[in-house]
Amino acid sequence: MITRQFLIDQIKRKKSFLCVGLDSDIDKIPPFLKDYPDPVFEFNKRIIDATKDLCIAYKPNAAFYECRGMAGLQSLIATSQYLPKDCLSIIDAKRGDIGNTSAKYAEAFFNEKTSGMSFDAITVTPYMGNDSVTPYLAYENKWVILLALTSSVGSQDFQYLPAGDGYLYETVIKKANNWAGADRLMYVVGATKSTEFTNIRQIAPDNFLLVPGVGAQGGSLEDVCRYGMNKDCGLIVNASRSIIYASNGEDFADAARAEAQKLQKQMHAELGKTGII
């Protein structure tokens, strides 16, 4: 079980709050891996081996596996079982459905006895409200990471709509804070929305924030830390393409490590600025 304190301790030990996103596309991995029985798992395995001392989390994106049917599911199961136990394992599934369906989604990604997978956390969409989220929280040793404010252009369509005395994304966070505490609930906040972090910290001061968008999407790590870091760090910054596709050759794992190391060094400096380490 990855508790909140364990996660904080890992951040201090590794001097990092990096999450490596395993958005592993069989059409983009180095061609020589196609000779392996499970090319995607072989790719993930080498990325993990090259970066596990530099990051505190891994995040496979379910879509890149589900689109390949049974072969993709086998790659995802094998990857989930290979992930280091000292790293938070996040399945980026963005599920959101009525209670009985959510219960089955939770079983699929949390119950190793039935599915072969036991991730520590899952991303969930909040649109259907409380009863679509609580089935995941029924697993006492698991995290829910709720979509709050995304980096996408489409975030303007709904997330910034007026709601009560603020925006809809603020209402989502305020409501969800009543469903679980900061030891069970995280929020997704895109790195390109860094100026909103100050506002988010006013309504979610202690929760960890999963922050995609640094790297290939152009988000600023320095700005994310300036506006979003709390006394425990409180950030898990994800980078996917910039790390895993740093090279398309046989040196891809070494190239991935080099990119991860660049981010880890920046994170080390940011943690030092705030006195966390």
Coordinates of C-alpha atoms in Angstrom, one line a residue, residues 18-189:
L18 CA 8.4 12.6 -11.3
C19 CA 5.8 10.3 -12.8
V20 CA 6.8 8.5 -16.0
G21 CA 3.8 8.1 -18.2
L22 CA 3.8 4.8 -20.1
D23 CA 1.7 5.9 -23.1
S24 CA 3.3 3.0 -25.0
D25 CA 2.3 3.0 -28.7
I26 CA 3.3 -0.1 -30.6
D27 CA 3.7 2.0 -33.7
K28 CA 6.2 4.3 -32.0
I29 CA 8.4 1.9 -30.1
P30 CA 11.8 1.0 -31.6
P31 CA 11.4 -1.4 -34.5
F32 CA 13.9 -4.0 -33.1
L33 CA 11.5 -4.7 -30.2
K34 CA 9.0 -6.2 -32.6
D35 CA 11.1 -9.4 -32.5
Y36 CA 10.1 -9.9 -28.8
P37 CA 7.0 -12.0 -27.9
D38 CA 5.4 -8.9 -26.2
P39 CA 7.1 -5.8 -27.7
V40 CA 5.2 -3.3 -25.6
F41 CA 6.0 -5.0 -22.3
E42 CA 9.6 -5.3 -23.3
F43 CA 9.6 -1.6 -24.1
N44 CA 8.0 -0.7 -20.7
K45 CA 10.3 -3.1 -18.8
R46 CA 13.4 -1.4 -20.1
I47 CA 12.0 2.1 -19.5
I48 CA 11.1 1.1 -15.9
D49 CA 14.5 -0.4 -15.3
A50 CA 16.2 2.7 -16.6
T51 CA 14.1 5.2 -14.6
K52 CA 12.9 3.6 -11.4
D53 CA 15.4 5.3 -9.1
L54 CA 14.5 8.7 -10.6
C55 CA 10.7 8.7 -10.3
I56 CA 8.1 8.1 -7.6
A57 CA 5.2 7.0 -9.9
Y58 CA 4.4 5.3 -13.2
K59 CA 1.2 5.9 -15.2
P60 CA 0.2 3.6 -18.0
N61 CA -2.6 5.1 -20.1
A62 CA -5.2 2.4 -20.6
A63 CA -6.2 3.6 -24.1
F64 CA -2.8 2.6 -25.6
Y65 CA -3.3 -1.0 -24.4
E66 CA -7.1 -1.4 -24.8
C67 CA -6.9 -0.5 -28.5
R68 CA -4.9 -3.6 -29.1
G69 CA -7.4 -6.0 -27.7
M70 CA -6.2 -9.1 -25.9
A71 CA -2.6 -8.5 -26.8
G72 CA -2.7 -5.0 -25.3
L73 CA -4.5 -6.3 -22.1
Q74 CA -1.7 -8.9 -21.7
S75 CA 0.9 -6.1 -22.0
L76 CA -0.9 -4.0 -19.4
I77 CA -1.2 -6.9 -17.0
A78 CA 2.4 -7.8 -17.3
T79 CA 3.4 -4.1 -16.9
S80 CA 1.3 -3.7 -13.8
Q81 CA 2.9 -6.7 -12.2
Y82 CA 6.4 -5.4 -13.1
L83 CA 6.1 -1.9 -11.7
P84 CA 8.3 -1.3 -8.6
K85 CA 6.6 -1.5 -5.2
D86 CA 8.1 1.7 -4.0
C87 CA 6.5 3.7 -6.8
L88 CA 2.9 4.7 -7.0
S89 CA 1.2 2.8 -9.9
I90 CA -1.5 4.9 -11.6
I91 CA -3.8 3.5 -14.3
D92 CA -4.9 6.5 -16.4
A93 CA -8.3 5.2 -17.3
K94 CA -10.5 8.3 -16.7
R95 CA -13.5 6.1 -16.0
G96 CA -16.8 7.6 -15.0
D97 CA -20.1 5.7 -14.9
I98 CA -23.0 4.8 -12.5
G99 CA -22.2 2.9 -9.3
N100 CA -22.5 -0.7 -10.3
T101 CA -20.5 -0.1 -13.5
S102 CA -17.8 1.8 -11.5
A103 CA -17.6 -1.1 -9.1
K104 CA -16.7 -3.4 -12.0
Y105 CA -14.1 -0.9 -13.3
A106 CA -12.6 -0.7 -9.8
E107 CA -12.4 -4.5 -9.7
A108 CA -10.8 -4.6 -13.1
F109 CA -7.9 -2.3 -12.1
F110 CA -7.7 -2.9 -8.3
N111 CA -8.5 -6.6 -7.7
E112 CA -5.5 -8.7 -8.8
K113 CA -7.3 -12.0 -7.9
T114 CA -9.9 -11.4 -10.7
S115 CA -8.1 -9.3 -13.3
G116 CA -4.4 -9.8 -12.7
M117 CA -4.0 -6.0 -12.0
S118 CA -3.6 -4.2 -8.7
F119 CA -2.9 -0.5 -9.4
D120 CA -2.5 1.9 -6.5
A121 CA -4.6 4.6 -8.1
I122 CA -7.0 5.4 -10.9
T123 CA -8.0 8.5 -12.7
V124 CA -11.7 9.1 -12.6
T125 CA -14.0 11.7 -14.3
P126 CA -16.4 13.5 -11.9
Y127 CA -19.3 14.3 -14.2
M128 CA -21.7 11.7 -12.8
G129 CA -21.0 12.7 -9.2
N130 CA -20.6 11.0 -5.9
D131 CA -22.1 7.6 -6.7
S132 CA -19.7 7.1 -9.7
V133 CA -16.7 7.7 -7.5
T134 CA -17.4 6.0 -4.2
P135 CA -17.0 2.4 -5.6
Y136 CA -13.3 3.1 -6.1
L137 CA -13.0 4.5 -2.6
A138 CA -14.5 1.3 -1.3
Y139 CA -11.0 -0.2 -1.8
E140 CA -9.5 1.2 1.4
N141 CA -5.8 1.0 0.3
K142 CA -6.4 2.7 -3.1
W143 CA -6.3 6.3 -4.4
V144 CA -8.8 8.1 -6.6
I145 CA -7.3 10.8 -8.8
L146 CA -10.2 13.0 -9.9
L147 CA -10.1 15.2 -13.0
A148 CA -10.3 18.8 -12.0
L149 CA -8.6 21.2 -14.5
T150 CA -7.1 19.8 -17.6
S151 CA -4.5 21.2 -20.1
S152 CA -6.7 20.5 -23.1
V153 CA -8.1 23.3 -25.2
G154 CA -11.6 21.8 -24.5
S155 CA -11.2 22.7 -20.8
Q156 CA -12.9 26.0 -21.6
D157 CA -16.1 24.2 -22.7
F158 CA -17.2 23.1 -19.2
Q159 CA -14.5 23.4 -16.6
Y160 CA -14.6 27.2 -16.6
L161 CA -18.4 27.6 -16.6
P162 CA -19.7 29.7 -13.7
A163 CA -21.0 27.6 -10.8
G164 CA -22.0 29.1 -7.5
D165 CA -19.4 31.6 -6.5
G166 CA -16.7 30.3 -8.8
Y167 CA -16.0 28.0 -11.7
L168 CA -17.3 24.5 -12.3
Y169 CA -13.8 22.9 -11.7
E170 CA -13.8 24.6 -8.3
T171 CA -17.2 23.2 -7.4
V172 CA -15.9 19.7 -8.4
I173 CA -13.0 20.0 -5.9
K174 CA -15.1 21.4 -3.1
K175 CA -17.7 18.7 -3.5
A176 CA -15.2 15.9 -3.8
N177 CA -13.4 17.1 -0.6
N178 CA -16.4 15.8 1.3
W179 CA -16.1 12.3 -0.2
A180 CA -12.5 11.5 1.0
G181 CA -9.6 13.2 2.6
A182 CA -6.1 14.0 1.3
D183 CA -4.9 10.5 2.2
R184 CA -7.2 9.0 -0.5
L185 CA -8.0 11.7 -3.0
M186 CA -5.8 13.5 -5.5
Y187 CA -6.7 15.9 -8.4
V188 CA -5.5 16.2 -12.0
V189 CA -4.4 19.7 -12.8

